[in-house]
XYZ file of N, CA and C in Angstrom:
630
model
N -0.668 35.514 -25.328
C 0.476 34.642 -24.343
C 0.532 35.301 -23.502
N 0.504 35.505 -22.570
C 0.585 35.989 -20.830
C -0.959 35.839 -19.844
N -1.848 35.692 -21.559
C -3.163 34.646 -20.373
C -2.979 32.614 -20.619
N -2.818 32.544 -21.280
C -2.610 31.305 -22.064
C -1.645 31.214 -20.977
N -0.774 31.713 -21.004
C 0.593 31.397 -19.253
C -0.101 31.431 -19.621
N -0.396 31.866 -17.787
C -1.671 32.232 -16.662
C -2.417 30.995 -17.038
N -3.587 30.468 -17.504
C -4.610 28.758 -18.088
C -3.595 27.985 -17.360
N -2.194 28.142 -17.979
C -1.492 27.059 -18.043
C -1.326 26.880 -16.983
N -0.387 27.246 -16.042
C 0.682 27.766 -14.748
C 0.052 26.918 -14.191
N -1.629 26.636 -13.927
C -2.803 26.620 -12.847
C -4.310 26.237 -13.639
N -4.565 25.810 -13.529
C -5.433 24.403 -14.745
C -7.430 25.408 -13.325
N -7.106 25.598 -11.878
C -8.042 25.460 -10.465
C -8.168 27.393 -11.014
N -7.413 28.548 -11.770
C -7.321 29.762 -11.538
C -8.657 29.716 -11.865
N -9.258 31.529 -11.371
C -10.359 31.149 -11.128
C -10.386 32.204 -12.415
N -11.831 33.054 -13.219
C -12.093 34.373 -13.722
C -11.279 35.086 -13.144
N -11.826 35.801 -11.880
C -11.016 36.595 -11.055
C -9.799 36.609 -10.934
N -9.245 35.695 -10.810
C -7.720 35.208 -10.191
C -6.913 35.612 -11.898
N -7.501 35.375 -13.157
C -6.821 35.416 -13.692
C -6.994 37.318 -14.139
N -7.536 37.843 -14.014
C -8.294 39.025 -14.412
C -6.773 39.465 -13.776
N -7.494 39.652 -12.099
C -5.982 40.481 -10.916
C -4.627 39.986 -11.248
N -4.862 38.840 -12.043
C -3.445 38.538 -13.016
C -2.458 39.486 -14.182
N -3.786 39.575 -14.671
C -3.387 40.634 -15.757
C -3.438 41.668 -16.312
N -3.927 41.926 -14.748
C -3.614 43.931 -14.189
C -2.593 44.032 -13.321
N -1.779 42.856 -12.893
C -0.132 43.825 -13.323
C 0.315 43.740 -13.667
N 0.105 43.660 -15.030
C 1.458 43.633 -16.200
C 0.518 44.883 -17.220
N -0.888 45.638 -16.549
C -0.945 46.135 -17.488
C -2.539 46.911 -17.175
N -3.423 47.162 -17.242
C -4.420 48.357 -16.984
C -5.614 47.311 -17.731
N -6.734 46.590 -18.042
C -7.577 45.818 -18.231
C -9.042 46.629 -18.325
N -9.389 47.435 -18.325
C -9.641 48.451 -18.682
C -11.081 47.769 -17.660
N -11.998 47.649 -18.857
C -13.861 47.211 -18.789
C -13.435 45.971 -18.867
N -12.482 44.812 -19.064
C -12.829 43.883 -19.730
C -13.987 43.107 -18.649
N -14.500 42.563 -18.885
C -15.622 41.608 -17.857
C -15.170 40.279 -18.042
N -15.597 40.027 -16.675
C -15.769 38.489 -16.586
C -16.335 37.498 -18.736
N -17.158 37.826 -18.628
C -17.835 36.668 -19.853
C -16.741 37.433 -20.451
N -15.505 38.292 -20.769
C -15.154 37.902 -22.426
C -14.215 37.074 -22.072
N -13.861 37.635 -20.936
C -12.338 36.535 -20.860
C -12.694 35.254 -20.480
N -13.900 34.854 -19.786
C -14.098 33.178 -20.196
C -14.100 33.189 -21.613
N -14.233 33.674 -22.738
C -14.462 33.354 -24.209
C -13.233 33.069 -24.230
N -12.683 34.108 -24.531
C -10.575 34.170 -24.857
C -10.162 32.979 -24.194
N -10.795 32.848 -22.508
C -9.729 31.662 -22.621
C -10.295 30.122 -23.107
N -11.198 29.857 -23.851
C -12.116 29.070 -24.299
C -11.978 28.824 -25.790
N -11.665 30.085 -26.088
C -11.744 30.356 -27.983
C -10.941 31.057 -28.469
N -10.451 31.542 -27.562
C -9.151 32.625 -28.801
C -7.551 32.837 -27.322
N -7.020 31.563 -27.039
C -5.713 31.855 -27.317
C -4.681 31.767 -28.443
N -3.578 31.835 -28.043
C -2.975 31.659 -29.347
C -2.368 30.254 -29.993
N -2.651 29.353 -28.756
C -2.107 27.781 -29.037
C -3.034 27.847 -30.337
N -4.329 27.805 -30.505
C -5.446 27.555 -30.746
C -6.235 26.574 -29.909
N -5.821 25.587 -29.030
C -6.306 25.012 -28.518
C -7.203 26.197 -27.272
N -8.581 24.969 -27.417
C -9.947 25.254 -26.342
C -9.675 25.103 -25.144
N -9.886 25.196 -24.518
C -10.553 25.690 -22.965
C -11.181 25.035 -22.086
N -12.145 23.565 -21.531
C -13.583 24.141 -20.618
C -12.867 24.238 -19.100
N -14.118 24.523 -18.731
C -13.732 24.281 -16.947
C -13.868 22.695 -16.829
N -13.327 22.049 -16.235
C -13.667 21.069 -15.251
C -13.581 20.752 -13.543
N -14.700 20.051 -13.597
C -14.837 19.540 -11.515
C -13.576 18.963 -11.026
N -13.200 19.704 -10.502
C -11.124 18.509 -9.829
C -11.651 18.159 -8.768
N -11.164 16.901 -8.985
C -11.397 15.877 -7.994
C -10.853 15.711 -6.852
N -11.173 15.145 -5.223
C -10.278 15.507 -4.931
C -9.708 13.748 -3.968
N -8.482 13.552 -4.026
C -8.633 12.129 -3.489
C -8.651 12.047 -1.699
N -9.177 11.296 -1.742
C -9.714 11.197 0.000
C -8.300 10.604 1.005
N -8.318 11.204 1.923
C -6.809 10.903 2.190
C -6.454 9.429 3.169
N -7.926 8.842 3.322
C -8.254 6.760 3.684
C -7.518 6.320 2.534
N -7.582 6.812 1.834
C -7.279 6.055 0.331
C -5.669 5.687 0.281
N -5.108 6.776 1.350
C -3.744 6.846 1.008
C -2.508 6.488 2.347
N -3.557 5.722 3.365
C -3.309 5.386 3.886
C -2.194 4.009 4.109
N -1.637 3.913 4.906
C -0.073 2.817 4.580
C -1.011 1.426 4.827
N -1.883 1.358 5.490
C -3.405 -0.482 5.595
C -4.245 -0.401 4.204
N -4.295 0.948 3.570
C -4.998 0.996 1.846
C -4.114 0.484 0.814
N -3.383 0.870 1.303
C -2.045 1.111 -0.263
C -1.548 -0.642 -0.059
N -1.194 -1.503 1.291
C -0.549 -2.832 1.336
C -1.863 -3.758 0.447
N -3.268 -2.960 1.107
C -4.420 -3.714 0.568
C -4.546 -3.269 -0.631
N -3.985 -2.668 -1.380
C -4.542 -1.936 -2.943
C -3.423 -3.129 -3.771
N -2.862 -3.203 -3.148
C -1.487 -4.210 -3.974
C -1.808 -5.662 -4.000
N -1.898 -5.802 -2.575
C -2.654 -6.880 -2.518
C -3.606 -7.596 -3.030
N -4.756 -6.620 -3.664
C -5.760 -6.608 -4.130
C -5.512 -7.198 -5.517
N -4.942 -6.207 -6.357
C -4.269 -6.415 -7.310
C -3.732 -7.615 -8.421
N -2.218 -8.216 -7.374
C -1.810 -9.139 -6.927
C -2.535 -9.832 -7.232
N -3.601 -10.441 -6.567
C -4.889 -11.803 -5.885
C -4.887 -12.043 -7.626
N -5.918 -10.780 -8.416
C -6.676 -10.779 -9.092
C -6.160 -10.848 -10.879
N -4.847 -10.834 -10.379
C -4.240 -10.972 -11.925
C -3.773 -12.174 -12.177
N -4.111 -12.645 -11.677
C -3.134 -14.567 -11.835
C -4.762 -14.947 -11.581
N -6.127 -14.234 -11.379
C -7.333 -14.707 -12.277
C -8.117 -14.590 -13.292
N -8.779 -15.831 -13.654
C -9.206 -15.545 -14.880
C -10.221 -14.363 -15.354
N -9.954 -13.411 -16.046
C -10.722 -12.701 -15.651
C -11.890 -12.370 -16.001
N -12.965 -13.902 -17.337
C -13.930 -14.131 -17.375
C -14.770 -14.441 -15.944
N -14.119 -14.349 -14.846
C -14.792 -15.344 -13.386
C -15.202 -13.992 -12.866
N -14.183 -12.821 -13.209
C -14.616 -11.784 -11.853
C -15.453 -11.690 -12.006
N -16.740 -10.993 -11.362
C -17.651 -10.106 -11.583
C -17.541 -9.032 -10.905
N -18.254 -7.717 -10.977
C -18.247 -5.948 -10.222
C -19.458 -5.780 -9.905
N -20.018 -5.552 -8.996
C -21.260 -5.406 -8.171
C -21.510 -4.011 -8.318
N -22.152 -3.207 -8.491
C -22.295 -1.819 -7.990
C -23.613 -0.979 -8.016
N -24.016 -0.157 -7.303
C -25.869 0.265 -7.012
C -24.918 1.450 -7.392
N -26.787 2.457 -8.468
C -25.934 4.196 -8.358
C -27.653 4.367 -8.138
N -27.907 6.070 -7.508
C -28.772 6.295 -7.384
C -29.569 7.452 -8.411
N -30.294 7.195 -8.720
C -31.020 8.437 -9.941
C -31.967 8.986 -9.469
N -32.773 10.188 -10.062
C -34.126 10.603 -9.798
C -34.489 11.022 -11.180
N -36.389 9.718 -11.012
C -37.080 10.263 -12.711
C -36.272 11.787 -12.693
N -36.672 11.859 -14.169
C -37.125 13.365 -14.831
C -38.564 13.111 -15.152
N -39.228 14.969 -14.095
C -40.519 15.688 -14.438
C -40.902 15.597 -15.161
N -42.243 14.930 -15.588
C -42.529 14.894 -16.899
C -44.177 15.262 -17.067
N -44.248 15.615 -15.970
C -45.887 16.660 -15.543
C -45.645 18.057 -16.485
N -46.983 18.647 -16.616
C -47.020 20.003 -17.077
C -47.430 20.743 -16.073
N -47.290 20.375 -14.512
C -47.532 21.425 -13.892
C -46.307 21.696 -13.250
N -45.761 22.884 -12.618
C -44.755 23.504 -12.075
C -44.556 22.145 -9.960
N -45.850 22.934 -10.054
C -45.800 22.030 -8.252
C -47.150 21.149 -8.530
N -47.102 19.998 -7.259
C -47.492 18.889 -7.486
C -47.158 17.644 -6.691
N -48.672 17.108 -5.875
C -47.969 16.383 -4.680
C -47.809 14.541 -5.529
N -46.209 13.930 -5.415
C -46.174 12.866 -5.276
C -45.466 12.678 -5.232
N -44.851 10.803 -5.193
C -44.230 10.730 -4.268
C -42.282 10.752 -5.265
N -41.480 10.868 -4.231
C -40.644 10.752 -4.372
C -39.992 10.118 -5.598
N -39.285 10.695 -6.334
C -39.028 9.601 -8.034
C -37.575 8.929 -7.598
N -36.490 8.733 -6.530
C -35.433 8.703 -6.042
C -35.807 6.898 -6.475
N -34.323 6.640 -7.274
C -34.753 4.731 -7.495
C -33.325 4.463 -7.872
N -32.596 3.206 -7.369
C -31.652 2.483 -7.262
C -31.588 1.178 -8.292
N -30.608 1.711 -9.190
C -29.862 0.413 -9.913
C -28.865 -0.589 -9.545
N -29.177 -1.529 -9.404
C -28.062 -2.135 -9.088
C -27.754 -3.331 -10.063
N -26.474 -3.611 -9.869
C -25.848 -4.374 -11.572
C -25.266 -5.045 -11.425
N -24.724 -6.137 -11.585
C -23.183 -6.700 -12.167
C -22.587 -6.878 -13.225
N -21.221 -6.273 -13.637
C -20.898 -7.048 -14.696
C -19.488 -7.262 -14.562
N -19.407 -8.402 -16.068
C -18.181 -9.067 -15.991
C -16.878 -8.269 -17.302
N -16.532 -8.896 -17.810
C -15.854 -7.862 -18.864
C -16.074 -7.715 -19.926
N -17.358 -8.895 -20.177
C -17.516 -9.183 -21.578
C -19.040 -8.221 -21.535
N -19.201 -7.487 -21.068
C -20.476 -6.300 -19.810
C -21.240 -6.916 -18.989
N -22.542 -6.274 -19.509
C -23.717 -6.056 -17.700
C -23.968 -8.052 -18.001
N -24.150 -8.069 -17.300
C -24.625 -9.744 -16.436
C -26.254 -9.636 -16.062
N -26.034 -8.560 -15.605
C -27.476 -8.784 -14.332
C -27.406 -7.250 -14.055
N -28.906 -7.000 -13.760
C -29.705 -5.783 -13.463
C -31.008 -5.567 -12.770
N -30.684 -4.727 -11.349
C -32.421 -5.068 -11.230
C -32.847 -3.219 -11.105
N -33.552 -2.832 -10.678
C -34.038 -1.120 -9.779
C -35.041 -1.648 -8.648
N -34.858 -0.500 -8.018
C -34.652 -0.463 -6.083
C -35.207 1.331 -6.480
N -36.922 1.085 -5.567
C -37.416 2.058 -5.697
C -36.792 2.606 -4.514
N -36.313 3.822 -4.184
C -35.768 4.408 -3.185
C -34.949 3.553 -3.341
N -34.375 4.340 -2.121
C -32.178 3.797 -1.736
C -31.912 2.802 -1.253
N -30.826 2.213 -1.766
C -30.491 0.663 -1.990
C -30.126 0.414 0.104
N -30.080 -0.944 0.355
C -29.657 -1.332 1.217
C -29.070 -2.706 2.170
N -29.057 -3.055 2.668
C -28.528 -4.103 2.600
C -29.351 -5.227 2.574
N -30.782 -5.110 2.551
C -31.576 -6.447 2.311
C -31.525 -6.356 0.924
N -31.718 -5.219 0.007
C -31.454 -4.772 -0.600
C -30.349 -5.599 -1.868
N -29.590 -5.253 -1.286
C -28.265 -5.653 -1.333
C -27.929 -7.821 -1.847
N -28.453 -8.382 -0.859
C -27.850 -9.776 -0.587
C -29.187 -9.746 -1.821
N -30.502 -9.550 -1.922
C -31.440 -9.183 -2.647
C -31.353 -9.820 -4.299
N -30.065 -9.083 -4.622
C -29.716 -8.747 -5.652
C -29.367 -10.082 -6.360
N -28.384 -9.926 -4.876
C -26.812 -11.619 -5.326
C -28.229 -12.868 -5.516
N -29.478 -13.119 -4.715
C -30.282 -14.216 -4.866
C -30.453 -14.285 -6.455
N -31.324 -13.308 -6.250
C -32.198 -13.280 -8.240
C -30.675 -13.061 -9.364
N -29.926 -13.262 -9.052
C -28.409 -12.932 -9.516
C -28.449 -14.728 -10.411
N -28.518 -15.073 -8.739
C -27.728 -16.222 -8.961
C -28.506 -17.513 -9.506
N -29.933 -17.124 -9.911
C -30.956 -17.899 -10.773
C -30.982 -16.920 -12.210
N -29.938 -16.393 -12.471
C -30.300 -15.248 -14.212
C -29.646 -16.253 -14.899
N -29.645 -16.402 -15.846
C -28.721 -17.416 -16.548
C -28.057 -16.103 -18.398
N -27.882 -16.025 -18.799
C -26.474 -15.120 -19.134
C -27.547 -15.001 -20.794
N -27.846 -14.144 -21.099
C -29.031 -13.928 -23.027
C -27.866 -14.528 -24.291
N -26.345 -14.354 -23.595
C -25.351 -14.387 -24.424
C -24.311 -15.549 -24.974
N -24.035 -15.947 -23.367
C -23.587 -16.947 -23.541
C -24.667 -18.855 -22.887
N -25.670 -18.406 -22.172
C -26.851 -19.412 -21.413
C -25.916 -19.666 -20.918
N -24.813 -19.416 -20.301
C -24.498 -19.186 -19.072
C -25.807 -19.108 -18.001
N -25.255 -19.660 -16.857
C -25.502 -18.577 -15.617
C -24.882 -17.546 -15.240
N -25.206 -16.610 -14.416
C -24.292 -14.897 -14.522
C -23.772 -15.133 -13.796
N -23.427 -16.236 -13.024
C -22.751 -16.267 -10.906
C -22.634 -17.956 -11.545
N -21.166 -17.924 -11.582
C -20.815 -19.783 -11.559
C -19.960 -20.031 -9.898
N -19.570 -21.197 -9.991
C -18.735 -22.286 -8.864
C -16.832 -21.086 -9.820
N -16.600 -20.531 -8.607
C -15.232 -20.619 -8.789
C -15.181 -18.616 -9.098
N -16.295 -18.318 -8.997
C -16.550 -17.248 -9.783
C -15.916 -15.467 -8.326
N -15.780 -14.885 -8.876
C -14.793 -13.337 -7.371
C -15.241 -12.694 -7.753
N -16.697 -11.991 -7.274
C -17.405 -10.869 -6.459
C -16.574 -9.944 -6.129
N -16.602 -8.918 -6.793
C -15.629 -7.545 -6.254
C -17.092 -6.382 -6.377
N -17.063 -6.035 -4.989
C -18.213 -4.885 -4.083
C -17.071 -4.069 -4.044
N -17.849 -2.645 -3.936
C -17.266 -1.547 -2.962
C -17.630 -1.363 -1.637
N -17.454 -0.134 0.016
C -16.903 -0.871 0.187
C -18.328 0.398 1.102
N -19.258 0.733 0.377
C -20.599 1.097 0.822
C -21.196 0.643 2.230
N -22.357 1.460 3.045
C -22.083 0.439 4.244
C -23.070 -0.955 4.385
N -23.940 -1.069 2.920
C -24.683 -1.633 3.155
C -24.276 -2.890 2.739
N -22.510 -2.555 3.036
C -22.003 -3.827 1.809
C -21.546 -4.336 2.636
N -21.411 -3.754 4.566
C -21.204 -4.364 5.390
C -21.877 -5.034 6.401
N -21.293 -5.351 7.538
C -21.690 -5.585 8.725
C -22.509 -6.866 9.006
N -23.781 -7.024 8.671
C -24.472 -8.932 8.804
C -24.851 -8.933 6.666
N -24.904 -8.174 6.322
C -25.005 -8.420 5.124
C -23.501 -9.576 4.798
N -22.728 -8.275 4.796
C -20.769 -9.197 4.368
C -20.736 -10.096 5.192
N -21.254 -10.772 6.705
C -21.764 -11.917 6.722
C -21.981 -12.961 6.680
N -23.667 -12.266 5.642
C -24.587 -13.097 5.500
C -23.786 -13.739 3.747
N -23.541 -13.251 2.779
C -22.909 -12.966 1.749
C -21.593 -13.751 1.564
N -20.396 -13.155 2.605
C -19.934 -13.751 2.764
C -19.777 -16.022 3.041
N -20.780 -15.998 3.716
C -21.437 -17.791 4.429
C -22.034 -18.097 2.668
N -22.899 -17.306 2.697
C -23.394 -18.132 1.233
C -22.623 -18.277 -0.294
N -21.378 -17.528 -0.150
C -20.871 -17.637 -1.574
C -19.655 -18.918 -0.635
N -19.385 -18.847 0.299
C -18.428 -20.317 0.848
C -19.436 -20.932 0.356
N -20.512 -21.494 0.935
C -21.353 -22.929 0.808
C -21.789 -22.809 -1.143
N -21.663 -21.783 -1.687
C -21.672 -22.502 -3.067
C -20.696 -21.973 -3.663
N -18.955 -21.988 -3.362
C -18.496 -21.965 -4.034
C -17.976 -20.759 -4.142
N -17.884 -19.586 -4.588
C -18.047 -18.536 -5.111
C -16.873 -17.671 -3.869
N -16.381 -16.475 -4.386
C -15.477 -15.344 -3.273
C -15.722 -14.007 -3.316
N -16.475 -13.265 -2.102
C -16.390 -11.807 -1.760
C -15.083 -11.059 -1.596
N -15.045 -10.187 -3.088
C -14.094 -8.852 -2.199
C -14.469 -8.038 -2.330
N -13.496 -6.949 -1.472
C -14.264 -5.956 -1.520
C -12.944 -4.949 -2.056
N -13.444 -3.981 -2.931
C -11.994 -2.532 -3.018
C -11.493 -2.082 -1.870
N -10.521 -2.012 -2.764
C -9.343 -0.742 -1.522
C -10.208 0.628 -1.265
N -10.551 0.771 0.356
C -10.976 1.828 0.356
C -10.637 3.218 -0.738
N -11.644 3.978 -1.326
C -11.389 5.088 -2.472
C -11.210 4.882 -3.726
N -11.315 3.669 -4.170
C -10.593 3.802 -5.489
C -12.033 2.720 -6.607
N -11.988 3.936 -6.880
C -13.415 3.543 -8.088
C -13.008 3.459 -9.694
N -11.317 3.072 -9.476
C -11.013 2.914 -10.606
C -10.080 1.441 -10.896
N -10.618 1.021 -9.862
C -10.640 -0.380 -9.808
C -11.568 -0.853 -9.670
N -12.739 -0.543 -10.778
C -13.640 -1.483 -10.743
C -14.257 -1.114 -12.394
N -14.677 -2.173 -12.903
C -15.324 -2.359 -14.442
C -16.592 -1.504 -14.281
N -17.433 -1.034 -13.218
C -18.839 -0.281 -12.962
C -18.636 0.902 -13.643
N -17.223 1.918 -13.389
C -17.405 2.946 -13.386
C -16.986 2.896 -15.418
N -16.841 2.034 -15.938
C -17.434 2.639 -17.241
C -18.579 2.401 -17.765
N -19.045 1.783 -16.879
C -21.112 2.032 -17.159
C -21.205 3.135 -17.793
N -20.876 4.359 -17.313
C -21.686 5.723 -16.391
C -20.546 6.528 -17.151
N -18.742 6.560 -18.103
C -18.830 7.422 -18.825
C -18.911 7.090 -20.147
N -19.177 8.313 -20.707
C -19.500 9.062 -21.802
C -18.744 8.729 -23.053
């Protein structure tokens, strides 16, 4: 019971800290950290299984007065819109797995970036870029998306009246922001930025959750 009480009282407690806490109530003898870990994961009185998870930290910029006000305005604004007209753009970088047999060798860096556009009914458009994303690739993605037809609805991926939501990645601002705002205005669409450090406010996060 004592072990589970310690774990429940502060989930971020390390195994060394747990062992130290237990020693305050008696001699732990030669109790190893691996044995302690097994007990925490599988042998607690309640029958619950515990696993070690990464603890995220909230960036301070998310809770500034200006960003909190913008967050509320962002949510209020989108709540009145037709959900099917709201599209979310995002990109993610990843590295291709090593498929060679030798341990060492010379080869190009295998980093690639996936750019994609999603709506409430699923993925709308995607392309792959060699290397990291930048402002030019950001703009090119929309140029291509505007010429793409949704295979399910047989309608354009982007239409007049759509609202495109993007995050605050540096490549999405500056000259790219000015150009995209101007372009969207010309075709009857709108560009909207997520509140700072608010990944839960976009659909795209769901695509990477198991």
